[in-house]
Amino acid sequence: MSKIFPSAAKLLSGTVTKAATPVVTTSNAKYSTKSEATFEIKPYKLHKLDKGPATSATLTAQDALQMYEKLAILRRIETASGNLYKEKIIRGFCHLYSGQEAVAVGMRNAMRDVDTVITAYRCHGWTHLMGVSVLGVLSELTGRRTGCSRGKGGSMHLYGRNFYGGNGIVGAQVPLGAGIAFAHKYRGDGGVTFALYGDGAANQGQLFEAYNMAKLWDLPCVFVCENNGYGMGTSVDRSSASTDYYSRGDYVPGIWVDGMDVIATREATRFAIDYCSSGKGPLLMEMETYRYSGHSMSDPGTSYRTRDEVQEVRQTRDPITSFKDKLVSSELATPDQLKEIDTKVRKEVDEATKQAKTEPEVGVEELTADIYWNNLEPYIRGIRPDTPLQHIEVVPRN
C-alpha cells in the first residue's frame, strides 16, 4: 500500500511571558479562554500548479470545537452503524467511514451553501454534514420512515440538500459530479461541485472521460480521490501503476493533501473553491487517509493487511486524537471541554439509535410515492400493465 505518512501538523510556538513564580494557566481551568491559534500544515504536493494552499492556518476556538464535535459525531455514527449491522437491524450493504472523518469535516467546514457534493457508498458522515440529522441517517440505515429517504434507500442511497448521494456503482458518481458542475456553470450561481471517489475507482475509464469534459468546458468541479490505501482488499501498490493520484488528471492540476489532518483538508478545500470559482476549470485533490474497518461489514479487513498496521495508524495518525492533542497543546480547548463534547455526542447518537430501532417502516402504499419530482402522469406501471399503481406525493417539495 502507499506509505503511511506520520502526522506532521505541528503548532507554531508563540512567545509566552513567564512570571518569576508559578502561575495558574488557562490549561488548568475547565474552559479555555484562548480565542485562536496558528498551526503548521504538512506541505502539499502540487501538479501543474505554481502555488498551492496555505501551509499554516489560524483556527478560532469556536471553529475548533465545532470541528471536533463533527469529527466525534461521525465516528460515533459509524460505531452505532456497525453495532446495528451486527444486530441484523441494518441489512444489506454497509460501508463504514471510521478513520476518514478529517476529509469530510475539513472539506465541509470550508464549503459554502451554494456548493454541492456527490460521493460513493461510504457516505453516512457526508449525509450528516450536509444537513441530515443523526436520526435521519440511522433511520435510513434501519429502513424506517424517519430516514432521509423514508427508509427506502438504505446505506448506499442517502441524500440531502445539495448532496446527491451515496452512489452504489463504483465510480459512477464522478461523471454525475461533472454534470452537477455543468449545472453550476450553466446557471451562473458560483457554486463548485466536489465529486469524491476512492482509490479503488481511480483506474476506471469513466473518470478520465469526466476529467476531459470538465477541462474542455472549464467546469467548477473538484475531483477528490479519498485514497485510503485499499480498493476492497487490494492495496494501491498492487492495483495502480501510478499511485500519485493527484497527478492522474494529466492536464487537470492536482494537489496531494494529508487527509488525516482536518486543518489541512479545510485549507486545501478553501484553495480549491477559490481556484474553481474563478473560472480556471477543474482541480484534482488526493486525500491520503485510512479506513479502520474492512471494505464493508462482510470484510474483516485483516486478510490483506495486519492488525499491527491498523493499530499503528490508530496510535499515530488518528484524525480525532491528533486534532484533540493540537487543541489541548495550543490551549484552544481543555480536556474538560472536549470531554463534555464527547458526552453530548454520545447521548445524541445513543438516543437517535434507540429511536431508529423503534420507528415503523413506511407502508406499502408508499411503494410508488415520490418517484418523480413533477409526475405528469398520475399512475405508475406495476407488474401488470392493466393494473397501474397511483403515484402519490408524501414529502412536499420546496
GROMACS .gro file of C-alpha atoms in nm, residues 210-368:
model
  159
  210ALA     CA    1  -1.515   1.317  -1.686
  211TYR     CA    2  -1.175   1.488  -1.644
  212ASN     CA    3  -1.168   1.555  -2.017
  213MET     CA    4  -1.515   1.708  -2.037
  214ALA     CA    5  -1.463   1.912  -1.720
  215LYS     CA    6  -1.139   2.058  -1.853
  216LEU     CA    7  -1.277   2.107  -2.203
  217TRP     CA    8  -1.559   2.320  -2.064
  218ASP     CA    9  -1.369   2.456  -1.760
  219LEU     CA   10  -1.630   2.327  -1.521
  220PRO     CA   11  -1.614   2.424  -1.150
  221CYS     CA   12  -1.554   2.066  -1.037
  222VAL     CA   13  -1.312   1.932  -0.777
  223PHE     CA   14  -1.241   1.562  -0.825
  224VAL     CA   15  -1.147   1.423  -0.482
  225CYS     CA   16  -0.973   1.086  -0.454
  226GLU     CA   17  -1.006   0.953  -0.099
  227ASN     CA   18  -0.703   0.728  -0.102
  228ASN     CA   19  -0.742   0.500   0.198
  229GLY     CA   20  -0.478   0.259   0.074
  230TYR     CA   21  -0.703  -0.025  -0.036
  231GLY     CA   22  -0.962  -0.083  -0.306
  232MET     CA   23  -1.167  -0.353  -0.137
  233GLY     CA   24  -0.888  -0.597  -0.044
  234THR     CA   25  -0.627  -0.480  -0.294
  235SER     CA   26  -0.355  -0.235  -0.195
  236VAL     CA   27  -0.285   0.065  -0.418
  237ASP     CA   28   0.062  -0.069  -0.498
  238ARG     CA   29  -0.093  -0.384  -0.647
  239SER     CA   30  -0.371  -0.206  -0.836
  240SER     CA   31  -0.214   0.112  -0.976
  241ALA     CA   32   0.091   0.162  -1.195
  242SER     CA   33   0.100   0.518  -1.061
  243THR     CA   34  -0.011   0.583  -0.704
  244ASP     CA   35   0.025   0.962  -0.738
  245TYR     CA   36  -0.348   1.005  -0.781
  246TYR     CA   37  -0.328   1.383  -0.759
  247SER     CA   38  -0.136   1.386  -1.090
  248ARG     CA   39  -0.363   1.141  -1.270
  249GLY     CA   40  -0.568   1.419  -1.427
  250ASP     CA   41  -0.274   1.496  -1.659
  251TYR     CA   42  -0.388   1.835  -1.791
  252VAL     CA   43  -0.602   1.888  -1.480
  253PRO     CA   44  -0.395   2.047  -1.197
  254GLY     CA   45  -0.376   1.847  -0.876
  255ILE     CA   46  -0.292   1.863  -0.505
  256TRP     CA   47  -0.188   1.593  -0.258
  257VAL     CA   48  -0.328   1.650   0.091
  258ASP     CA   49  -0.273   1.480   0.426
  259GLY     CA   50  -0.629   1.355   0.466
  260MET     CA   51  -0.578   1.270   0.833
  261ASP     CA   52  -0.535   1.639   0.922
  262VAL     CA   53  -0.866   1.823   0.940
  263ILE     CA   54  -0.694   2.162   0.917
  264ALA     CA   55  -0.508   2.059   0.601
  265THR     CA   56  -0.826   1.936   0.433
  266ARG     CA   57  -1.003   2.261   0.523
  267GLU     CA   58  -0.729   2.481   0.377
  268ALA     CA   59  -0.699   2.267   0.063
  269THR     CA   60  -1.074   2.294   0.008
  270ARG     CA   61  -1.066   2.671   0.050
  271PHE     CA   62  -0.796   2.686  -0.215
  272ALA     CA   63  -0.996   2.457  -0.445
  273ILE     CA   64  -1.309   2.671  -0.415
  274ASP     CA   65  -1.117   2.988  -0.496
  275TYR     CA   66  -0.948   2.817  -0.791
  276CYS     CA   67  -1.259   2.663  -0.949
  277SER     CA   68  -1.498   2.951  -0.883
  278SER     CA   69  -1.260   3.192  -1.057
  279GLY     CA   70  -1.316   3.023  -1.394
  280LYS     CA   71  -0.990   2.825  -1.410
  281GLY     CA   72  -1.168   2.494  -1.457
  282PRO     CA   73  -1.145   2.167  -1.264
  283LEU     CA   74  -0.899   2.057  -0.997
  284LEU     CA   75  -0.800   1.714  -0.868
  285MET     CA   76  -0.729   1.653  -0.500
  286GLU     CA   77  -0.590   1.336  -0.347
  287MET     CA   78  -0.672   1.300   0.021
  288GLU     CA   79  -0.442   1.035   0.168
  289THR     CA   80  -0.635   0.874   0.451
  290TYR     CA   81  -0.707   0.534   0.605
  291ARG     CA   82  -1.007   0.321   0.693
  292TYR     CA   83  -1.009   0.118   1.011
  293SER     CA   84  -1.285  -0.124   0.914
  294GLY     CA   85  -1.291  -0.360   0.621
  295HIS     CA   86  -1.425  -0.256   0.284
  296SER     CA   87  -1.775  -0.343   0.403
  297MET     CA   88  -1.920  -0.516   0.707
  298SER     CA   89  -1.867  -0.855   0.540
  299ASP     CA   90  -1.491  -0.788   0.520
  300PRO     CA   91  -1.291  -0.839   0.841
  301GLY     CA   92  -1.019  -0.618   0.692
  302THR     CA   93  -0.729  -0.829   0.820
  303SER     CA   94  -0.674  -1.081   0.541
  304TYR     CA   95  -0.483  -0.832   0.326
  305ARG     CA   96  -0.326  -0.618   0.600
  306THR     CA   97  -0.204  -0.683   0.951
  307ARG     CA   98  -0.372  -0.582   1.273
  308ASP     CA   99  -0.045  -0.415   1.369
  309GLU     CA  100  -0.073  -0.186   1.066
  310VAL     CA  101  -0.421  -0.074   1.164
  311GLN     CA  102  -0.316  -0.026   1.525
  312GLU     CA  103  -0.016   0.182   1.423
  313VAL     CA  104  -0.234   0.422   1.226
  314ARG     CA  105  -0.479   0.448   1.516
  315GLN     CA  106  -0.198   0.536   1.754
  316THR     CA  107   0.000   0.777   1.535
  317ARG     CA  108  -0.237   0.930   1.277
  318ASP     CA  109  -0.593   0.909   1.406
  319PRO     CA  110  -0.773   1.225   1.285
  320ILE     CA  111  -0.964   1.274   1.611
  321THR     CA  112  -0.698   1.209   1.874
  322SER     CA  113  -0.433   1.405   1.681
  323PHE     CA  114  -0.670   1.702   1.648
  324LYS     CA  115  -0.757   1.672   2.015
  325ASP     CA  116  -0.388   1.685   2.106
  326LYS     CA  117  -0.345   2.001   1.897
  327LEU     CA  118  -0.636   2.175   2.065
  328VAL     CA  119  -0.516   2.095   2.415
  329SER     CA  120  -0.150   2.178   2.341
  330SER     CA  121  -0.243   2.512   2.184
  331GLU     CA  122  -0.487   2.585   2.471
  332LEU     CA  123  -0.777   2.632   2.229
  333ALA     CA  124  -0.964   2.380   2.442
  334THR     CA  125  -0.923   2.199   2.770
  335PRO     CA  126  -0.966   1.824   2.826
  336ASP     CA  127  -1.281   1.903   3.023
  337GLN     CA  128  -1.435   2.089   2.729
  338LEU     CA  129  -1.363   1.806   2.491
  339LYS     CA  130  -1.494   1.553   2.742
  340GLU     CA  131  -1.821   1.749   2.757
  341ILE     CA  132  -1.847   1.735   2.379
  342ASP     CA  133  -1.782   1.360   2.381
  343THR     CA  134  -2.057   1.311   2.640
  344LYS     CA  135  -2.301   1.526   2.442
  345VAL     CA  136  -2.225   1.339   2.120
  346ARG     CA  137  -2.261   1.000   2.284
  347LYS     CA  138  -2.602   1.096   2.423
  348GLU     CA  139  -2.725   1.235   2.091
  349VAL     CA  140  -2.622   0.931   1.889
  350ASP     CA  141  -2.744   0.682   2.152
  351GLU     CA  142  -3.088   0.846   2.160
  352ALA     CA  143  -3.106   0.851   1.780
  353THR     CA  144  -3.001   0.485   1.768
  354LYS     CA  145  -3.273   0.388   2.012
  355GLN     CA  146  -3.537   0.575   1.811
  356ALA     CA  147  -3.411   0.433   1.481
  357LYS     CA  148  -3.469   0.085   1.618
  358THR     CA  149  -3.829   0.152   1.719
  359GLU     CA  150  -3.967   0.370   1.437
  360PRO     CA  151  -4.203   0.187   1.199
  361GLU     CA  152  -4.132   0.124   0.834
  362VAL     CA  153  -4.334   0.304   0.566
  363GLY     CA  154  -4.650   0.134   0.442
  364VAL     CA  155  -4.687  -0.046   0.110
  365GLU     CA  156  -4.890   0.248  -0.019
  366GLU     CA  157  -4.563   0.439  -0.046
  367LEU     CA  158  -4.423   0.192  -0.295
  368THR     CA  159  -4.499   0.438  -0.573
   0.00000   0.00000   0.00000
